[in-house]
XYZ file of C-alpha atoms in Angstrom:
723
model
C 0.115 -0.090 0.096
C 1.258 3.714 -0.550
C 0.249 6.596 1.354
C -1.139 9.982 -0.122
C 1.242 11.425 -2.813
C 3.269 8.731 -3.060
C 2.240 6.953 -6.323
C 1.774 10.352 -8.470
C 5.340 11.427 -8.147
C 4.638 14.500 -5.812
C 6.603 15.933 -3.111
C 3.987 14.129 -0.673
C 3.004 17.687 0.370
C -0.791 19.103 0.361
C -2.191 22.465 1.389
C -1.860 21.659 5.203
C 0.742 23.210 7.522
C 2.217 22.053 10.933
C 1.824 24.383 13.871
C 4.336 25.250 15.874
C 3.322 25.355 19.654
C 4.818 28.633 20.117
C 3.920 31.239 17.592
C 7.043 32.829 15.787
C 6.064 36.573 15.865
C 7.486 38.973 13.439
C 9.785 41.832 14.611
C 8.881 43.383 17.860
C 10.692 46.456 19.325
C 10.056 45.284 22.833
C 11.340 41.700 23.643
C 9.532 41.569 26.786
C 5.956 40.893 27.643
C 4.191 44.289 27.522
C 1.220 43.992 30.232
C -0.977 46.833 31.825
C -1.714 45.326 35.319
C -4.973 45.907 37.513
C -4.355 47.170 41.193
C -5.140 43.797 42.090
C -2.301 41.753 44.532
C 0.994 41.113 42.880
C 1.972 37.756 41.579
C 4.346 37.547 44.679
C 1.530 36.280 46.828
C 1.540 36.070 50.679
C 1.567 32.483 51.596
C -1.499 31.228 53.150
C -0.472 28.449 55.238
C 2.907 28.136 56.737
C 3.395 24.576 55.580
C 3.124 25.421 51.941
C 6.996 26.304 52.440
C 7.811 23.022 54.741
C 8.036 20.736 51.416
C 10.679 21.720 49.366
C 10.899 19.528 45.980
C 13.761 17.162 45.968
C 15.121 14.947 43.088
C 12.611 12.256 43.963
C 9.509 14.226 43.776
C 7.247 15.170 40.989
C 4.196 17.764 40.925
C 0.832 16.907 40.040
C -0.995 20.015 38.697
C -4.575 20.329 38.373
C -6.029 22.914 35.889
C -9.861 23.600 36.318
C -10.255 25.953 33.037
C -13.619 27.713 33.412
C -15.425 29.903 31.254
C -14.883 32.882 33.184
C -12.436 31.753 36.064
C -9.702 29.330 36.074
C -8.495 27.519 39.303
C -5.029 25.866 39.803
C -4.360 23.374 42.596
C -0.924 21.198 43.024
C 0.505 18.437 45.011
C 3.925 17.221 45.580
C 4.524 13.501 45.628
C 7.189 10.663 45.185
C 7.677 10.265 41.432
C 7.324 6.582 42.032
C 4.085 6.822 44.251
C 1.715 4.785 42.164
C -1.894 4.837 43.168
C -2.013 6.549 46.446
C -4.680 7.960 48.603
C -3.924 11.607 48.678
C -5.501 13.996 51.479
C -7.066 17.102 50.842
C -4.516 18.943 53.379
C -1.588 18.014 50.699
C -3.562 19.924 47.905
C -2.181 23.427 47.556
C -3.253 26.555 45.295
C -0.876 28.688 43.852
C -3.077 31.790 43.222
C -4.727 34.067 45.885
C -6.478 36.650 43.490
C -9.022 38.726 46.127
C -9.005 39.585 49.599
C -12.569 37.797 49.906
C -12.212 35.349 47.041
C -9.474 33.377 46.574
C -7.769 30.735 44.077
C -9.283 31.964 40.835
C -8.106 34.023 37.704
C -10.121 36.093 35.943
C -10.766 34.521 32.222
C -10.742 37.388 29.762
C -8.127 38.274 27.234
C -7.671 41.493 25.296
C -5.368 41.684 22.210
C -4.264 45.196 21.742
C -2.344 46.237 18.521
C 0.787 47.672 20.111
C 4.454 46.923 20.592
C 4.520 44.001 22.895
C 4.931 40.415 22.400
C 2.394 37.728 22.018
C 2.290 35.227 25.301
C 2.889 32.175 23.145
C 6.317 33.975 21.811
C 7.640 33.882 25.016
C 9.131 30.399 25.467
C 9.658 26.960 23.890
C 9.657 28.306 20.336
C 11.255 25.481 18.644
C 9.255 22.381 19.887
C 7.259 19.627 18.643
C 4.383 20.443 16.330
C 0.895 20.746 17.436
C -1.252 18.511 15.565
C -4.237 20.371 13.932
C -7.507 19.048 13.017
C -7.717 20.768 9.424
C -5.415 22.929 7.374
C -4.186 25.841 9.030
C -2.581 28.876 7.974
C 0.598 30.853 9.290
C 0.205 34.230 9.484
C 3.097 36.557 10.454
C 2.522 37.829 13.934
C 1.748 41.147 14.967
C 2.822 42.700 18.056
C 0.067 42.724 20.455
C -0.288 44.210 23.867
C -1.992 41.318 25.755
C -3.976 41.798 28.547
C -5.387 38.920 30.526
C -7.317 38.329 33.756
C -8.315 41.044 35.889
C -6.148 43.609 33.930
C -8.794 43.403 31.183
C -11.838 44.861 33.153
C -9.643 47.169 34.932
C -8.314 48.617 31.521
C -11.345 48.734 29.676
C -13.556 49.901 32.494
C -12.015 51.314 35.389
C -8.938 53.207 33.663
C -11.305 54.781 30.996
C -9.026 53.437 28.278
C -9.567 53.627 24.763
C -8.723 50.056 24.149
C -10.833 48.539 21.459
C -13.300 45.957 22.832
C -13.359 44.351 19.451
C -10.612 42.386 20.271
C -12.212 41.614 23.831
C -12.040 37.502 24.036
C -14.407 36.334 26.941
C -16.050 33.162 27.655
C -13.851 31.627 25.169
C -14.819 28.167 26.813
C -18.529 28.463 25.193
C -17.162 27.871 21.897
C -16.393 24.234 22.863
C -19.838 23.757 24.439
C -22.409 23.003 21.519
C -25.444 23.191 23.164
C -28.588 25.328 22.427
C -27.923 27.700 25.550
C -24.799 28.793 24.214
C -25.658 29.586 20.883
C -25.991 33.270 21.536
C -22.554 33.530 23.443
C -20.764 31.524 20.499
C -22.397 33.882 17.751
C -20.823 36.521 19.806
C -17.508 34.644 19.902
C -17.494 33.847 16.254
C -17.609 37.478 15.360
C -14.624 38.376 17.563
C -12.636 35.600 16.550
C -13.525 36.411 12.826
C -12.091 39.753 13.626
C -9.002 38.463 15.240
C -8.271 36.207 12.266
C -8.680 38.774 9.689
C -6.082 40.923 11.559
C -3.686 37.950 11.885
C -3.824 38.253 15.463
C -4.616 34.569 16.012
C -4.350 31.823 13.668
C -6.772 29.651 11.988
C -6.884 25.921 13.260
C -10.444 25.354 12.295
C -11.484 24.351 8.482
C -11.008 26.924 6.059
C -13.738 25.626 4.186
C -16.233 26.786 6.576
C -17.834 30.546 6.454
C -17.123 31.270 10.047
C -15.047 30.246 12.840
C -15.311 26.811 14.596
C -14.179 25.597 18.149
C -10.864 24.987 16.852
C -10.423 28.705 16.274
C -10.523 29.219 19.817
C -7.135 27.454 20.407
C -4.908 30.546 20.395
C -7.007 32.681 22.612
C -7.419 29.757 25.013
C -3.616 28.943 24.858
C -2.735 32.406 25.296
C -4.615 32.814 28.460
C -3.390 29.234 29.915
C 0.145 30.305 29.387
C -0.179 33.414 31.854
C -1.587 30.978 34.345
C 0.919 28.212 33.854
C 3.562 30.994 34.076
C 2.374 32.511 37.413
C 1.909 28.652 38.492
C 5.687 27.567 37.682
C 6.937 30.859 39.344
C 5.295 30.187 42.541
C 6.247 26.679 42.666
C 9.835 27.920 42.372
C 9.431 30.631 45.224
C 7.572 28.247 47.454
C 9.264 25.020 46.864
C 12.406 25.237 44.837
C 10.857 23.874 41.850
C 13.221 23.483 38.719
C 12.709 23.049 35.022
C 14.111 19.354 35.750
C 10.980 18.627 38.254
C 8.717 16.116 36.684
C 5.022 17.732 35.976
C 1.932 15.409 35.657
C -1.010 17.315 34.476
C -4.683 16.772 34.986
C -7.106 18.627 33.431
C -11.064 18.936 33.917
C -13.791 18.879 31.524
C -17.582 19.288 31.632
C -19.668 16.361 31.050
C -21.539 17.944 28.322
C -18.224 18.189 26.043
C -17.494 15.903 23.021
C -14.308 14.163 22.613
C -13.340 16.999 19.860
C -13.954 19.862 22.544
C -11.420 17.722 24.830
C -9.049 17.525 22.027
C -9.266 21.343 21.408
C -8.548 21.965 25.021
C -5.833 19.698 25.067
C -4.176 21.101 22.148
C -4.377 24.374 23.856
C -2.695 23.311 27.105
C -0.217 21.562 25.076
C 0.828 24.428 23.368
C 0.879 26.529 26.437
C 2.881 23.880 28.662
C 5.435 23.905 25.468
C 5.481 27.596 25.765
C 6.258 27.765 29.275
C 8.546 24.931 29.551
C 6.735 23.187 32.481
C 7.964 19.741 33.149
C 9.299 18.148 30.316
C 7.117 19.392 27.731
C 8.925 17.629 24.541
C 8.387 14.284 26.160
C 5.465 12.873 28.166
C 4.022 15.997 30.216
C 2.281 17.732 27.476
C 0.798 14.281 25.831
C 0.086 12.235 28.568
C -2.292 14.508 30.195
C -5.167 12.985 32.464
C -8.661 13.994 32.076
C -11.480 13.869 34.822
C -14.793 15.395 34.300
C -15.489 18.263 36.237
C -18.316 17.123 38.583
C -16.563 13.985 39.611
C -13.234 16.121 40.502
C -15.497 18.251 42.611
C -17.128 15.209 44.500
C -13.658 13.601 44.841
C -12.540 16.593 46.965
C -15.618 17.332 48.725
C -16.204 13.726 49.829
C -12.620 12.672 50.348
C -12.851 12.993 54.156
C -16.683 12.740 54.330
C -17.807 10.258 56.832
C -21.671 10.830 56.101
C -22.121 9.544 52.384
C -22.742 5.937 52.073
C -22.208 3.302 49.225
C -24.987 3.726 46.825
C -26.120 7.124 48.075
C -27.480 9.376 45.345
C -26.435 12.993 45.164
C -26.569 16.065 42.875
C -23.416 18.155 41.831
C -24.256 21.920 40.962
C -21.248 23.271 39.312
C -22.105 27.030 39.208
C -19.424 28.771 37.375
C -19.088 32.282 35.904
C -20.416 31.402 32.520
C -22.547 28.057 32.697
C -24.342 26.034 35.125
C -23.891 22.352 35.055
C -25.891 19.929 37.160
C -25.217 15.967 37.382
C -26.679 13.458 39.328
C -24.357 10.876 40.794
C -24.338 7.601 43.186
C -21.382 6.265 45.016
C -20.364 2.928 43.747
C -17.074 2.593 45.569
C -16.065 4.098 49.020
C -12.500 3.930 49.092
C -11.178 5.228 46.751
C -14.106 7.243 46.026
C -15.719 6.255 42.630
C -19.090 7.692 41.021
C -21.636 5.785 39.117
C -23.763 7.272 36.419
C -27.540 7.474 37.455
C -28.535 7.364 33.987
C -29.978 10.979 34.362
C -28.717 13.052 31.527
C -26.594 16.122 33.002
C -28.149 19.555 32.412
C -26.807 22.987 32.034
C -27.529 26.471 31.560
C -25.409 29.681 30.750
C -26.730 31.426 33.865
C -23.332 31.637 35.822
C -22.439 34.699 37.628
C -20.725 36.834 34.685
C -24.384 37.327 33.650
C -24.992 39.484 36.795
C -22.585 41.743 35.534
C -24.628 41.942 32.278
C -28.055 42.444 34.234
C -26.460 44.929 36.107
C -25.180 47.077 33.406
C -28.540 46.781 31.585
C -30.269 47.964 34.679
C -27.680 51.191 35.337
C -28.184 51.850 31.168
C -31.995 51.984 31.606
C -32.024 53.860 34.857
C -29.142 56.663 33.533
C -30.682 56.802 29.726
C -32.182 60.313 30.273
C -29.185 61.772 31.994
C -27.599 63.286 29.156
C -26.074 66.066 31.017
C -23.584 63.408 32.220
C -22.034 62.967 28.486
C -19.109 65.206 28.918
C -15.443 65.249 27.251
C -16.307 62.329 25.007
C -17.909 60.407 27.733
C -21.137 58.094 26.793
C -23.509 56.358 28.774
C -21.947 53.095 27.991
C -18.562 54.365 29.290
C -19.796 55.809 32.227
C -21.438 52.555 32.990
C -18.609 50.246 32.064
C -16.625 52.085 34.802
C -18.968 50.795 37.394
C -18.693 47.147 36.426
C -15.228 46.301 38.188
C -16.622 47.608 41.522
C -19.789 45.589 41.310
C -17.771 42.374 40.168
C -15.196 42.719 42.931
C -17.431 43.985 45.536
C -20.846 44.043 45.823
C -22.149 40.718 44.098
C -19.788 38.759 46.042
C -21.109 40.020 49.362
C -24.904 40.564 48.724
C -27.513 38.294 50.026
C -31.051 38.963 48.355
C -33.057 36.800 50.813
C -32.106 39.762 53.323
C -32.282 43.481 53.242
C -29.373 44.903 51.290
C -28.628 47.936 49.044
C -25.778 50.579 48.667
C -24.999 53.865 46.942
C -23.181 53.944 43.706
C -20.947 56.859 43.045
C -21.584 58.592 39.689
C -19.769 61.859 39.226
C -21.772 64.846 38.464
C -25.158 62.841 38.837
C -28.103 65.205 39.909
C -30.174 64.222 42.656
C -34.012 64.079 42.613
C -34.166 67.071 44.949
C -32.147 69.281 42.482
C -34.283 67.926 39.532
C -37.669 68.369 41.497
C -38.433 64.926 41.266
C -41.231 63.907 43.719
C -43.480 60.940 44.141
C -43.703 58.407 41.094
C -41.132 60.754 39.292
C -38.324 60.047 41.773
C -35.381 57.941 40.392
C -34.040 57.260 43.757
C -31.043 59.659 42.833
C -28.821 61.933 44.911
C -26.436 64.377 44.287
C -23.376 62.292 42.782
C -25.088 58.956 43.933
C -27.400 56.349 42.437
C -29.252 54.086 45.324
C -29.519 50.511 45.083
C -32.155 48.667 46.995
C -33.268 45.154 47.717
C -35.616 45.407 44.669
C -32.751 46.046 42.294
C -30.778 43.444 43.522
C -33.485 41.047 42.993
C -34.017 42.071 39.399
C -30.128 41.395 38.917
C -30.033 37.968 40.704
C -33.422 36.523 40.542
C -33.691 35.576 36.728
C -30.328 33.433 37.193
C -31.401 32.312 40.558
C -34.610 31.004 39.078
C -32.826 29.075 36.073
C -30.586 27.441 38.308
C -33.427 26.068 40.416
C -35.190 24.737 37.407
C -31.874 22.785 36.440
C -31.995 21.307 39.967
C -35.960 20.817 39.998
C -35.484 18.594 36.625
C -32.833 16.600 37.974
C -34.529 15.804 41.405
C -37.624 14.901 39.399
C -36.022 12.450 37.019
C -34.484 10.924 39.854
C -37.741 10.598 41.838
C -39.035 8.882 38.727
C -36.179 6.400 38.827
C -36.865 5.788 42.654
C -33.937 7.316 43.459
C -33.615 9.453 46.868
C -31.471 12.479 46.541
C -30.157 13.401 50.002
C -27.542 16.251 49.043
C -27.115 18.868 46.710
C -23.271 19.952 46.423
C -22.711 23.557 45.268
C -19.080 24.030 43.894
C -17.786 26.730 41.506
C -16.937 30.360 41.786
C -20.866 31.178 41.966
C -21.411 28.764 44.638
C -19.590 31.158 46.995
C -22.136 33.757 46.462
C -24.202 34.117 49.534
C -27.481 35.131 47.510
C -27.120 31.538 45.646
C -26.308 29.547 48.959
C -29.411 31.236 50.686
C -31.793 31.082 47.683
C -31.013 27.440 47.086
C -31.311 26.263 50.818
C -34.722 28.040 51.031
C -35.800 26.419 47.697
C -34.591 23.059 48.760
C -36.402 23.224 52.060
C -39.676 24.027 50.154
C -38.767 21.163 47.676
C -37.961 18.493 50.518
C -41.399 19.316 52.126
C -43.304 18.430 48.942
C -41.095 15.336 48.404
C -41.447 13.995 51.967
C -37.541 13.424 52.385
C -34.817 16.163 53.152
C -32.294 17.440 50.890
C -29.549 19.162 52.174
C -27.341 21.556 50.467
C -23.666 21.276 51.212
C -21.831 24.302 50.442
C -18.443 25.392 51.725
C -17.590 28.890 50.412
C -14.001 28.235 49.983
C -14.225 24.956 49.109
C -16.681 25.966 46.290
C -14.094 27.694 44.373
C -11.102 25.443 44.444
C -13.224 21.915 44.825
C -12.753 21.059 40.806
C -9.208 21.559 40.514
C -8.170 20.010 44.059
C -10.290 17.178 43.292
C -8.688 16.599 40.089
C -5.297 16.335 41.790
C -6.731 13.936 44.208
C -8.174 11.934 41.468
C -4.891 11.683 39.494
C -3.055 10.370 42.507
C -5.458 7.520 42.629
C -6.459 6.226 39.346
C -7.344 2.529 39.927
C -11.031 1.381 39.736
C -11.552 3.888 36.873
C -13.498 3.313 33.654
C -12.536 0.660 31.275
C -10.303 1.715 28.701
C -12.551 1.771 25.558
C -11.788 4.081 22.849
C -14.463 6.738 22.092
C -12.582 7.679 18.953
C -10.772 6.038 15.687
C -7.621 6.881 14.648
C -5.879 5.886 11.365
C -3.559 6.820 8.521
C -4.328 8.519 5.282
C -3.277 5.646 2.503
C -3.437 5.439 -1.264
C -4.369 1.934 -1.629
C -4.398 0.227 -5.084
C -7.689 0.303 -6.116
C -9.631 -3.101 -5.339
C -13.402 -2.625 -5.329
C -13.654 -6.397 -5.376
C -11.829 -6.606 -2.163
C -13.092 -3.389 -0.098
C -16.631 -2.121 -0.294
C -15.052 1.278 0.444
C -13.565 1.112 -2.833
C -16.668 0.557 -4.968
C -17.857 3.941 -5.621
C -14.749 5.671 -5.051
C -12.868 7.459 -8.084
C -9.362 6.337 -8.499
C -6.507 8.321 -9.777
C -3.979 6.721 -12.176
C -0.233 7.387 -11.142
C 1.838 8.651 -13.753
C 4.720 6.732 -12.406
C 3.734 3.094 -12.031
C 0.590 3.412 -14.064
C -1.452 1.746 -11.147
C -4.786 3.163 -9.975
C -5.271 4.371 -6.411
C -7.892 5.601 -3.765
C -7.026 7.945 -1.024
C -8.551 6.222 2.102
C -8.253 6.298 5.831
C -7.195 2.928 7.367
C -8.286 2.859 11.235
C -5.870 1.110 13.571
C -7.518 2.230 16.765
C -11.303 1.708 16.269
C -14.114 3.304 18.330
C -15.852 0.964 20.752
C -12.747 -1.568 21.102
C -10.724 -1.852 24.519
C -7.040 -0.380 24.144
C -4.391 -1.540 26.512
C -2.071 1.262 28.117
C 0.829 -0.573 26.477
C -0.412 -1.762 23.029
C 1.302 -1.578 19.863
C -0.596 -2.004 16.319
C 0.194 -4.099 13.543
C 2.787 -2.056 11.263
C 1.777 -0.570 8.136
C 3.755 -1.184 5.245
C 4.188 1.737 3.013
C 5.790 2.945 -0.045
C 6.077 6.217 -1.982
C 7.296 6.658 -5.262
C 9.433 9.718 -6.823
C 10.406 10.818 -10.173
C 13.863 10.329 -11.106
C 14.716 14.020 -11.118
C 13.174 14.701 -7.571
C 15.831 16.595 -5.261
C 14.408 15.313 -1.911
C 12.296 12.185 -0.787
C 10.130 13.659 1.473
C 7.296 11.365 2.358
C 4.245 12.886 4.515
C 2.326 10.724 6.660
C -1.055 11.829 7.946
C -2.882 10.688 10.845
C -6.886 11.312 11.101
C -9.048 10.906 13.935
C -12.776 10.319 13.987
C -15.424 10.168 16.403
C -17.765 8.254 14.237
C -16.127 6.532 11.708
C -15.396 2.556 12.654
C -14.657 1.268 9.120
C -11.592 1.375 6.996
C -10.655 1.779 3.284
C -13.453 4.472 2.819
C -12.384 7.519 0.817
C -11.461 10.340 2.802
C -14.349 12.293 1.278
C -16.928 9.577 1.994
C -19.860 10.075 4.182
C -18.593 7.362 6.722
C -15.424 9.775 7.319
C -17.374 13.156 7.229
C -16.176 14.071 10.863
C -12.561 12.792 10.410
C -9.935 15.610 11.044
C -6.067 15.763 10.916
C -4.690 14.728 14.198
C -0.897 14.735 13.455
C 1.606 14.379 10.593
C 5.152 13.709 9.942
C 7.640 14.414 7.349
C 10.050 11.511 6.557
C 13.247 12.414 4.416
C 14.031 9.128 2.933
C 16.618 10.818 0.312
C 19.681 8.914 2.014
C 18.241 5.701 0.362
C 19.457 7.081 -3.228
C 22.157 9.049 -2.052
C 23.719 5.720 -0.566
C 22.873 3.658 -3.407
C 20.373 1.612 -1.286
C 17.675 1.809 -3.897
C 17.812 2.142 -7.681
C 15.284 3.392 -10.239
C 12.447 0.753 -11.134
C 10.360 0.730 -14.266
C 6.847 -0.156 -14.554
C 5.740 -3.569 -15.551
C 5.610 -4.505 -19.266
C 2.274 -3.298 -20.977
C 1.597 -0.875 -18.007
C 1.566 2.719 -18.469
C 4.208 4.807 -16.349
C 7.933 5.478 -16.337
C 11.077 5.333 -14.457
C 10.939 6.160 -11.115
C 12.160 5.497 -7.361
C 10.200 3.399 -5.086
C 10.615 3.989 -1.083
C 9.482 1.448 1.224
C 9.333 1.389 5.083
C 6.679 0.688 7.988
C 4.565 2.935 10.082
C 3.971 1.573 13.421
C 1.454 3.028 15.961
C 1.484 2.527 19.734
C -0.195 3.543 22.833
C 1.945 4.571 25.830
C -0.555 5.442 28.683
C -2.742 8.350 27.571
C -0.395 8.854 24.607
C -0.151 7.855 20.903
C 3.267 7.283 19.302
C 3.704 6.572 15.603
C 6.942 6.225 13.912
C 8.112 5.554 10.348
C 10.782 2.699 10.542
C 13.408 1.800 7.954
C 13.778 -1.103 6.951
C 10.831 -2.984 7.998
C 10.924 -5.319 10.563
C 12.359 -5.636 14.242
C 15.698 -4.199 13.039
C 14.238 -1.120 11.918
C 15.320 2.263 12.960
C 12.987 5.105 13.430
C 13.249 7.612 10.563
C 10.585 10.097 12.233
C 7.931 10.297 14.850
C 5.146 12.019 16.096
C 3.473 11.794 19.568
C 0.109 13.320 20.891
C -2.465 12.904 24.020
C -5.371 10.648 23.232
C -7.059 11.260 26.722
C -9.763 12.523 24.943
C -10.296 9.183 23.267
C -11.485 7.638 26.536
C -13.898 8.273 29.125
C -13.052 11.076 31.607
C -11.254 9.299 34.672
C -9.716 6.449 32.495
C -6.177 5.616 33.628
C-alpha cells in the first residue's frame, strides 16, 4: 500500500501546514511581554499556610498540577508527591493552590483576554519556540505575527472599564470556553465569539485552526485565545512553585485537566491542544516528552465530588447526590451515585446532565442593563467624550469585585453607586412616582434592584435542580444532598436562595435534601479534586476507545476486495501506472478496548518519486474520527465526514538514493508509467498510557530504525477518569 502522494510522483505535500506550539512572531521592538496590570495583588502572593513552604521539592519528587479551566474563572491546584508513588490516597490537606486573587475570593483567575495592537509580544512567543508541532484538525494558515499588547485576567476589566481606557473591545475575548460547548443555551455566546474571532483572524492576531472551508470560525479557532490565557496561568503557577518549593525545570510534572460532562471528545481535543501549547511555551515539566501528551482527564463534577467527599464520613455506598457546578458562565448539574467508597468512585445514574448559561458573569450583564436603563435620560453626564456606555462600564469592576460577592438577596440589602455629576431627585424637582432614587453624585440601589439582577439567574439554576430531582424520583432514587461548587457557589445570595428552595422542595417530596456548600471549598473543589483523582487512578473506567485513529493511505484500487472502493474514483499514477484510492485505514477503532501499552500491527508503506526529484520527502497524515469505525473508505466518503487531521510527520528518505541503497524501477510490461524511485518502509503506532506514538521505520521489521516520529495525547479518546 502507498500513502497519499506517493504513487503520483509529488513531493508528498498538501496544503496543510504544521503549527508550532509557540507562535513565531514578527519583529518586535520590545522583547519583553508588555502588560498593563490591574491594581489587584501582585503575583508575589502572601503564603496562606505556613506548611506550604515546608515541602521543598527534591530530585525524587514530582508535581501533580490540576487545571480547572472555567468559562470566566480558572483555578489551579497542585500536590508534591514521590515520582514512583503509584496509586496513592491523597489528602485534601496536601493539595495546595498557587493563586490568591482577591481578599474575599481566593484561588481563581479571571478568564478574559484582550489583544491590543501595540509594541508587545504575544504570550506564546515567550518560550519554547522550537518544539514539537501541534497536531491540527484541519489545514491551518500561518500568519506573520503582529505585535500585540496582551492583557489577561483582572487587567482586562480594569483597563477597559476602570481606567477609562480607549482600548478596543473588538479584540476582547471572554467566555472563550463556550466555543467548545455546542449546546442550544450557548448559541448566543458562541455567535458573539465567532464575530470576535473572525476579526482577530482577519487582523492576523490569531491563527486559523479550524476548517478553511467553513464560512465562520469553529471551536478549533479558539485554540490560540485559550492557549494565550493558559500560558499566563501556567507562568504564574510555575513561578509560585519556584518561590515556595524550589521547583526547577528538571522537576517532573503530571497535568490533570477537568472537562464538563456535556463535552464531546472533539471539544476535549481542542482543550488538550491549547494546554499542550501552553505547557510547551512555558517549558513546564518536560514538555517535549510525556508531560504535554500524557494529560489525565477527569470530569468537573467527579473532580468536585472527589474533593468534597474525600474526608466525608456521612455519605454511604449507593447514596445518590447532585453536583451543581455553578461557574461564571455556565451552570451544570449532574446526578451521581457512590459505587465505591475507598477510593471514591461514582456511578452514572443514567439521568442526563443538564446545563444553562446562567453563571455569575451574567449578573454583570444584568447590572449593566439596569444602569443603562436608569441613566438613559441623564444626558448632562455625557461630557468630554463620555458616553452612557463608558460611564456604566466604569461601574462594572466595583460590582464584580465587591457588591455581587457579598450581597444576599434573601435579606435586606442595598448600596449607593458613586457617579460624578449625577443630579439628585431634589435638585431635579422629582417627587412621588417621578423619583429615580438619585442623590447628588449617587444612585441608590435597594433590594428590589438586586432581585432584578439576581433572581432571573437564581430561578434558572433552581429549574435545573428541579428537573434533576424530578428525574431521580421517577427512577425511585432518593437524592439526599446537593453539593454546590464553582465560583458562583460562593455567593451568599445563591446559597441562601437554594437552601430555602430545597427546604420547600423537601417538604413537597417528604424527604430531606441537604445543601452542602462551603464558601471556600466551592472555589477550589474542582481543581483540587482533580489532583486527588490523578493520584489514585485505580478502579476507573475501562479503556474503551471513544474515537478512531487511522492513517491516510493511497490504496491500490480493489473494488472487489474493499466495499469502500466500490464508489470511489481512483486516480492513475503517472509513475507506476496503477490506480489508487485515497482512504483512511483505522488501526484504533471506536468501541474497542485499548491496553495502556498496546502496539498495533505495522503498516507496510511505499512512496514513489520521479527520477529527477531532489528530495524524497514522504508525508504521513494521521486522522481522528468520533464516528467512523470502517476502514478503506475515501477521505471524502460520508463515513469519514467528521474525520480531522490529528498529526503528521515528514520522513526524509533521500539517503536511500544518495547511498545507493535503492535504484530506479520501471513499470511492469504493458503498464503505463515511467522510470521512478520507490521508497519502502513501515508505519508503527503504539499506545503509551494516554499518549499515541507513531513512527516511520526503515527497514521494515524488528531491526528497523526510526526515521521520524510523532506523538500526541489521546486522553480525549477515553471516558473521563480512564487511567
